[in-house]
Amino acid sequence: MEVPRLDHALNSPTSPCEEVIKNLSLEAIQLCDRDGNKSQDSGIAEMEELPVPRNIKISNITCDSFKISWEMDSKSKDRITHYFIDLNKKENKNSNKFKHKDVPTKLVAKAVPLPMTVRGHWFLSPRTEYTVAVQTASKQVDGDYVVSEWSEIIEFCTADYSKVHLTQLLEKAEVIAGRMLKFSVFYRNQHKEYFDYIREHHGNAMQPSVKDNSGSHGSPISGKLEGIFFSCSTEFNTGKPPQDSPYGRYRFEIAAEKLFNPNTNLYFGDFYCMYTAYHYVILVIAPVGSPGDEFCKQRLPQLNSQDNKFLTCREEDGMLVYHHAQDVILEVIYTDPVDLSLGTVAEITGHQLMSLSTANAKKDPSCKTCNISVGR
């Protein structure tokens, strides 16, 4: 059974406050910690008669919700009026020791039939490990609470964005995509050593690699999808690729029809910015029926290759014509190997602008243009 969203969380375990939220069957109160310690004037008493939750089970996990259930003795079960849920982000051993520590989230819900849904993007983030423990409680006529001991602590990890969430990102990206500009080549910049290595160790074929963690934290392609990054942006005044790049002074160029054609599918992957005015859209091109295509089909919104706001391939007068969005920076992932013999490698004449690199770049969680109402 789903209960209303847990709209309030107690941010200070020593604050002697209680706030009742009308019509939501939820309250935010001061709780004792998992060891049963309580601050003075907490208004919470401990009584062994209340059953302790055991065998806690977490199910139906999404990027910003989960269902929780448990077993408990029938003794004094009818006295239970509330459940206390202690939810914390799992400590990361590699986290910055100077960073402010996340405040534990204490949730309180009126007792309802289990399993119970916990939902809230303000305290649940996608692809994040959490610990959870539960108490049962009985509210007394004077407003005090009698509570059980804490249950055992269990761990779980929230999920990636679903297609529904990605479609929300897609719709926000469409708003700012701008007009379409014509282009004819995809290109990939790297250092000279990269291309030398490809020729010597991979038989001249660039190999897909796992995408880094740049972009939205909940993106289902980060750390999972294998592909090769390409760009297709052009300069407004020349209609050609820019001569500057953050990724290296050597550029592989390949005719657009070699990668994007009626035998490929196009998917929307992400929309983000890095505390800057310009925004990035990640698209995925996958040959029909390939492993990359099957991966994307299950997780990403598919775009109409001939009619979308970002990247199009249309036949005109017997030829394929290509356009890209002007007002967003497109990052295109191709999911199959690409042989260097299909294009050309040459040194660019511009600069290597490292400040524009998106390698492992973190998304700005405060940007209203590219964030949706779930964990960032």
Coordinates of C-alpha atoms in Angstrom, one line a residue:
M1 CA 0.0 0.0 0.0
E2 CA 1.4 3.4 -0.9
V3 CA 1.3 6.2 1.7
P4 CA 1.5 9.9 0.9
R5 CA 4.9 11.4 0.1
L6 CA 7.1 11.9 3.1
D7 CA 7.2 15.6 2.8
H8 CA 9.1 16.4 6.0
A9 CA 12.4 15.2 7.3
L10 CA 14.0 16.1 10.6
N11 CA 17.4 17.6 9.9
S12 CA 18.6 18.0 13.5
P13 CA 18.5 15.0 15.8
T14 CA 18.9 17.2 18.8
S15 CA 16.1 19.6 18.0
P16 CA 13.2 19.3 20.4
C17 CA 10.6 20.0 17.8
E18 CA 7.4 18.3 16.5
E19 CA 5.4 19.4 13.5
V20 CA 2.2 17.8 12.5
I21 CA 1.3 18.0 8.8
K22 CA -2.4 18.0 8.3
N23 CA -4.0 15.6 5.8
L24 CA -0.8 13.8 5.0
S25 CA -0.7 11.2 7.8
L26 CA 2.9 12.2 8.3
E27 CA 4.9 13.9 11.0
A28 CA 8.4 15.2 11.6
I29 CA 9.6 14.7 15.1
Q30 CA 12.8 14.3 17.1
L31 CA 14.0 10.7 17.2
C32 CA 16.5 8.8 19.3
D33 CA 19.5 7.4 17.5
R34 CA 20.0 3.8 16.4
D35 CA 21.6 3.0 19.8
G36 CA 18.5 4.1 21.6
N37 CA 20.0 7.3 23.0
K38 CA 17.7 10.2 23.4
S39 CA 18.4 13.9 24.1
Q40 CA 16.8 15.5 27.1
D41 CA 13.3 16.7 26.7
S42 CA 12.8 14.5 23.7
G43 CA 9.4 13.4 24.7
I44 CA 10.2 9.8 23.7
A45 CA 10.0 6.9 26.1
E46 CA 11.2 3.4 25.5
M47 CA 9.1 0.4 26.2
E48 CA 10.0 -3.3 25.5
E49 CA 6.4 -4.2 24.8
L50 CA 6.5 -2.7 21.3
P51 CA 7.7 -5.2 18.7
V52 CA 11.1 -4.6 17.0
P53 CA 11.0 -4.8 13.2
R54 CA 13.1 -7.6 11.7
N55 CA 13.9 -9.1 8.3
I56 CA 13.6 -5.8 6.6
K57 CA 13.0 -6.0 2.9
I58 CA 13.5 -3.2 0.3
S59 CA 11.7 -3.6 -3.1
N60 CA 10.4 -1.6 -6.1
I61 CA 13.5 0.7 -6.0
T62 CA 13.5 3.7 -8.3
C63 CA 15.7 6.7 -8.5
D64 CA 13.7 8.6 -5.8
S65 CA 11.5 6.0 -4.1
F66 CA 11.4 2.5 -2.6
K67 CA 9.0 0.1 -0.8
I68 CA 9.9 -1.1 2.7
S69 CA 8.4 -4.0 4.7
W70 CA 9.4 -6.1 7.7
E71 CA 8.2 -8.7 10.1
M72 CA 7.4 -8.2 13.7
D73 CA 5.8 -10.1 16.6
S74 CA 2.1 -9.7 17.1
K75 CA 2.6 -8.8 20.8
S76 CA 1.4 -5.2 21.3
K77 CA 1.2 -4.8 17.6
D78 CA -2.2 -3.1 17.9
R79 CA -0.6 -0.3 20.0
I80 CA 1.7 0.8 17.1
T81 CA 0.6 4.2 15.7
H82 CA 3.8 5.2 13.9
Y83 CA 6.9 4.0 12.1
F84 CA 10.2 5.8 12.5
I85 CA 12.6 5.3 9.6
D86 CA 16.3 6.3 9.9
L87 CA 17.7 6.9 6.4
N88 CA 21.3 7.8 5.8
K89 CA 23.7 8.0 2.8
K90 CA 26.3 5.3 3.1
E91 CA 29.6 6.7 4.0
N92 CA 32.1 6.9 1.1
K93 CA 35.7 6.1 2.2
N94 CA 37.0 8.3 -0.6
S95 CA 34.8 11.3 0.2
N96 CA 36.4 14.7 1.0
K97 CA 37.0 14.8 4.7
F98 CA 36.6 18.6 4.7
K99 CA 33.1 18.4 3.0
H100 CA 30.2 19.0 5.3
K101 CA 28.7 15.6 6.3
D102 CA 25.3 14.8 5.1
V103 CA 22.7 15.2 7.8
P104 CA 20.8 12.0 8.6
T105 CA 17.1 11.9 7.4
K106 CA 14.6 10.9 10.1
L107 CA 11.2 10.0 8.6
V108 CA 8.0 9.4 10.5
A109 CA 4.8 7.9 9.0
K110 CA 1.6 6.8 10.6
A111 CA 1.3 3.0 10.7
V112 CA -0.1 1.7 7.5
P113 CA -0.3 -1.8 6.1
L114 CA 3.1 -3.0 4.7
P115 CA 4.9 -2.7 2.3
M116 CA 5.0 1.1 2.6
T117 CA 6.3 3.4 -0.1
V118 CA 9.0 6.0 0.8
R119 CA 9.3 8.7 -1.8
G120 CA 11.0 12.1 -1.9
H121 CA 13.6 13.6 -4.3
W122 CA 14.8 16.0 -1.6
F123 CA 16.3 13.2 0.4
L124 CA 16.8 10.4 -2.1
S125 CA 19.2 10.7 -5.0
P126 CA 19.6 8.2 -7.9
R127 CA 22.3 5.6 -8.0
T128 CA 23.2 6.3 -4.4
E129 CA 23.9 3.8 -1.5
Y130 CA 21.8 4.2 1.6
T131 CA 21.5 2.5 5.0
V132 CA 18.1 2.2 6.7
A133 CA 16.8 1.1 10.1
V134 CA 13.2 1.1 11.6
Q135 CA 11.5 1.6 14.9
T136 CA 7.9 1.1 15.8
A137 CA 6.3 3.7 18.0
S138 CA 3.1 4.5 19.9
K139 CA 1.9 8.0 20.4
Q140 CA 0.5 8.8 23.8
V141 CA -2.3 11.1 24.7
D142 CA 0.1 13.6 26.1
G143 CA 2.0 13.7 22.8
D144 CA 5.0 11.7 24.0
Y145 CA 6.1 8.5 22.1
V146 CA 6.8 5.0 23.3
V147 CA 9.3 3.4 20.9
S148 CA 10.8 0.0 20.3
E149 CA 14.4 -0.7 19.8
W150 CA 15.9 0.0 16.4
S151 CA 15.9 -2.8 13.9
E152 CA 19.1 -4.1 12.3
I153 CA 20.6 -1.8 9.7
I154 CA 20.4 -2.8 6.1
E155 CA 21.8 -1.3 2.9
F156 CA 20.4 -0.6 -0.6
C157 CA 21.1 1.4 -3.7
T158 CA 18.7 3.6 -5.5
A159 CA 18.2 3.1 -9.3
D160 CA 19.0 5.2 -12.4
Y161 CA 16.6 7.5 -14.2
S162 CA 13.8 5.6 -15.9
K163 CA 12.6 6.3 -19.4
V164 CA 9.9 8.5 -17.8
H165 CA 12.5 10.7 -16.1
L166 CA 14.7 10.8 -19.3
T167 CA 11.6 11.9 -21.3
Q168 CA 11.2 14.8 -18.9
L169 CA 14.8 15.8 -19.5
L170 CA 14.3 15.4 -23.2
E171 CA 11.3 17.7 -23.2
K172 CA 13.4 20.4 -21.3
A173 CA 16.2 20.0 -23.8
E174 CA 13.9 20.5 -26.7
V175 CA 12.9 23.9 -25.4
I176 CA 16.4 25.4 -25.8
A177 CA 17.7 23.3 -28.8
G178 CA 17.3 26.2 -31.2
R179 CA 17.2 26.0 -35.0
M180 CA 18.9 23.3 -37.0
L181 CA 22.2 23.8 -38.9
K182 CA 23.4 21.6 -41.8
F183 CA 26.5 19.4 -41.3
S184 CA 28.2 16.7 -43.2
V185 CA 30.8 15.0 -40.9
F186 CA 31.2 13.6 -37.4
Y187 CA 34.6 14.2 -35.8
R188 CA 36.6 13.0 -32.8
N189 CA 39.6 14.8 -31.4
Q190 CA 42.4 13.0 -29.5
H191 CA 46.1 13.1 -29.0
K192 CA 48.4 11.7 -31.7
E193 CA 49.4 8.9 -29.3
Y194 CA 45.8 7.7 -29.2
F195 CA 45.6 7.2 -32.9
D196 CA 49.1 5.6 -33.0
Y197 CA 47.9 3.1 -30.3
I198 CA 44.7 2.3 -32.3
R199 CA 46.7 1.5 -35.4
E200 CA 49.3 -0.6 -33.5
H201 CA 47.1 -2.5 -31.0
H202 CA 43.6 -2.5 -32.4
G203 CA 44.1 -3.2 -36.1
N204 CA 43.2 0.4 -37.1
A205 CA 39.7 0.3 -35.4
M206 CA 38.7 2.6 -32.6
Q207 CA 37.0 0.5 -29.9
P208 CA 34.0 1.4 -27.7
S209 CA 34.8 2.2 -24.1
V210 CA 32.6 2.6 -21.0
K211 CA 31.2 6.1 -20.7
D212 CA 32.5 8.1 -17.8
N213 CA 30.3 9.6 -15.0
S214 CA 29.9 13.1 -16.6
G215 CA 26.4 14.5 -16.8
S216 CA 23.3 13.7 -14.7
H217 CA 24.0 11.5 -11.7
G218 CA 21.0 9.4 -12.5
S219 CA 21.8 8.8 -16.2
P220 CA 21.6 5.0 -17.0
I221 CA 24.4 5.3 -19.6
S222 CA 27.1 6.6 -17.2
G223 CA 29.5 3.8 -16.3
K224 CA 27.5 1.3 -18.3
L225 CA 27.1 2.1 -22.0
E226 CA 30.1 1.3 -24.2
G227 CA 30.7 3.6 -27.2
I228 CA 32.9 6.1 -29.0
F229 CA 32.3 9.9 -28.5
F230 CA 31.9 12.1 -31.6
S231 CA 31.0 15.7 -32.2
C232 CA 29.1 17.2 -35.0
S233 CA 28.8 20.9 -34.1
T234 CA 29.7 23.4 -36.7
E235 CA 30.7 27.1 -36.7
F236 CA 27.8 29.3 -37.7
N237 CA 29.8 31.4 -40.1
T238 CA 31.6 28.6 -41.9
G239 CA 29.4 25.6 -41.6
K240 CA 32.5 23.5 -40.8
P241 CA 33.7 22.0 -37.5
P242 CA 35.5 24.4 -35.2
Q243 CA 39.3 24.4 -35.2
D244 CA 39.6 24.4 -31.4
S245 CA 39.0 21.3 -29.2
P246 CA 39.4 20.4 -25.5
Y247 CA 40.4 16.8 -26.3
G248 CA 43.5 16.9 -28.5
R249 CA 45.1 18.4 -31.6
Y250 CA 44.5 15.5 -33.9
R251 CA 41.0 15.0 -35.4
F252 CA 39.4 12.0 -37.1
E253 CA 36.7 13.1 -39.5
I254 CA 34.1 10.7 -41.0
A255 CA 31.2 11.3 -43.4
A256 CA 28.0 11.5 -41.5
E257 CA 26.3 8.8 -43.5
K258 CA 28.9 6.3 -42.4
L259 CA 27.7 6.5 -38.8
F260 CA 24.1 7.8 -39.0
N261 CA 21.8 6.3 -41.6
P262 CA 18.6 4.3 -42.0
N263 CA 20.4 1.2 -40.6
T264 CA 20.9 2.9 -37.2
N265 CA 18.7 4.0 -34.3
L266 CA 19.0 7.3 -32.5
Y267 CA 18.4 7.6 -28.7
F268 CA 18.3 10.5 -26.2
G269 CA 20.9 10.0 -23.4
D270 CA 21.2 13.1 -21.2
F271 CA 20.9 16.8 -20.8
Y272 CA 23.2 18.8 -18.5
C273 CA 25.4 21.8 -17.9
M274 CA 28.5 22.4 -15.9
Y275 CA 27.8 25.7 -14.0
T276 CA 27.9 27.4 -17.4
A277 CA 25.4 29.2 -19.7
Y278 CA 25.7 26.5 -22.4
H279 CA 24.1 23.1 -22.2
Y280 CA 25.0 19.6 -23.5
V281 CA 22.8 17.0 -25.0
I282 CA 24.1 13.4 -25.2
L283 CA 22.7 11.3 -28.1
V284 CA 23.4 7.7 -28.9
I285 CA 23.6 6.2 -32.4
A286 CA 23.5 2.4 -32.5
P287 CA 23.4 0.1 -35.5
V288 CA 20.0 -1.7 -35.6
G289 CA 20.1 -5.0 -33.6
S290 CA 23.6 -4.4 -32.2
P291 CA 24.3 -4.9 -28.4
G292 CA 24.4 -1.2 -28.0
D293 CA 21.0 -0.9 -29.7
E294 CA 19.5 -3.5 -27.3
F295 CA 21.0 -1.7 -24.3
C296 CA 19.5 1.6 -25.3
K297 CA 16.1 0.2 -26.4
Q298 CA 15.5 -0.9 -22.8
R299 CA 16.7 2.3 -21.1
L300 CA 16.5 5.3 -23.3
P301 CA 13.8 7.3 -25.2
Q302 CA 14.2 6.6 -28.9
L303 CA 14.1 9.5 -31.3
N304 CA 12.7 9.7 -34.8
S305 CA 15.9 10.1 -36.9
Q306 CA 14.1 12.2 -39.5
D307 CA 12.2 14.4 -37.1
N308 CA 13.6 15.6 -33.8
K309 CA 15.0 18.8 -32.3
F310 CA 18.6 17.6 -32.1
L311 CA 20.0 15.5 -34.9
T312 CA 18.3 14.5 -38.1
C313 CA 19.0 12.4 -41.2
R314 CA 16.7 12.9 -44.1
E315 CA 16.7 11.9 -47.7
E316 CA 16.5 14.7 -50.2
D317 CA 16.9 14.3 -54.0
G318 CA 18.3 10.8 -53.4
M319 CA 20.9 11.9 -50.9
L320 CA 21.1 11.9 -47.1
V321 CA 21.1 15.4 -45.6
Y322 CA 22.1 16.1 -42.0
H323 CA 21.2 18.8 -39.5
H324 CA 22.2 19.5 -35.8
A325 CA 20.7 21.8 -33.2
Q326 CA 22.5 25.1 -33.0
D327 CA 21.9 26.1 -29.3
V328 CA 23.1 23.0 -27.5
I329 CA 26.4 21.2 -27.7
L330 CA 25.8 17.7 -28.9
E331 CA 27.9 14.7 -27.7
V332 CA 27.2 11.8 -29.9
I333 CA 28.1 8.2 -28.8
Y334 CA 28.4 5.6 -31.5
T335 CA 28.2 2.1 -30.0
D336 CA 30.2 0.0 -32.5
P337 CA 33.9 0.0 -33.4
V338 CA 34.9 2.5 -36.2
D339 CA 37.8 1.8 -38.6
L340 CA 40.1 4.8 -39.2
S341 CA 40.2 3.9 -42.9
L342 CA 36.6 5.1 -43.1
G343 CA 37.7 8.7 -42.5
T344 CA 40.8 10.9 -42.2
V345 CA 43.1 11.9 -39.4
A346 CA 44.7 15.3 -39.5
E347 CA 46.1 18.0 -37.1
I348 CA 43.8 20.9 -36.3
T349 CA 45.1 24.5 -36.5
G350 CA 43.3 25.8 -33.4
H351 CA 43.9 25.5 -29.7
Q352 CA 43.3 22.7 -27.2
L353 CA 40.8 24.3 -24.9
M354 CA 41.0 22.2 -21.8
S355 CA 38.4 24.3 -19.9
L356 CA 35.7 22.9 -22.3
S357 CA 36.4 19.3 -21.5
T358 CA 33.4 17.3 -20.1
A359 CA 35.4 14.4 -18.8
N360 CA 33.7 13.2 -15.6
A361 CA 32.1 16.7 -15.3
K362 CA 29.5 17.0 -12.7
K363 CA 26.1 18.5 -13.5
D364 CA 25.0 21.7 -11.9
P365 CA 22.2 20.6 -9.5
S366 CA 20.8 24.1 -9.2
C367 CA 20.2 24.8 -12.9
K368 CA 16.5 25.2 -13.5
T369 CA 16.9 24.6 -17.3
C370 CA 18.3 21.1 -17.2
N371 CA 17.1 19.6 -13.9
I372 CA 13.9 17.7 -13.2
S373 CA 12.0 17.0 -9.9
V374 CA 13.9 13.9 -9.0
G375 CA 17.4 13.3 -7.6
R376 CA 20.1 15.0 -9.6

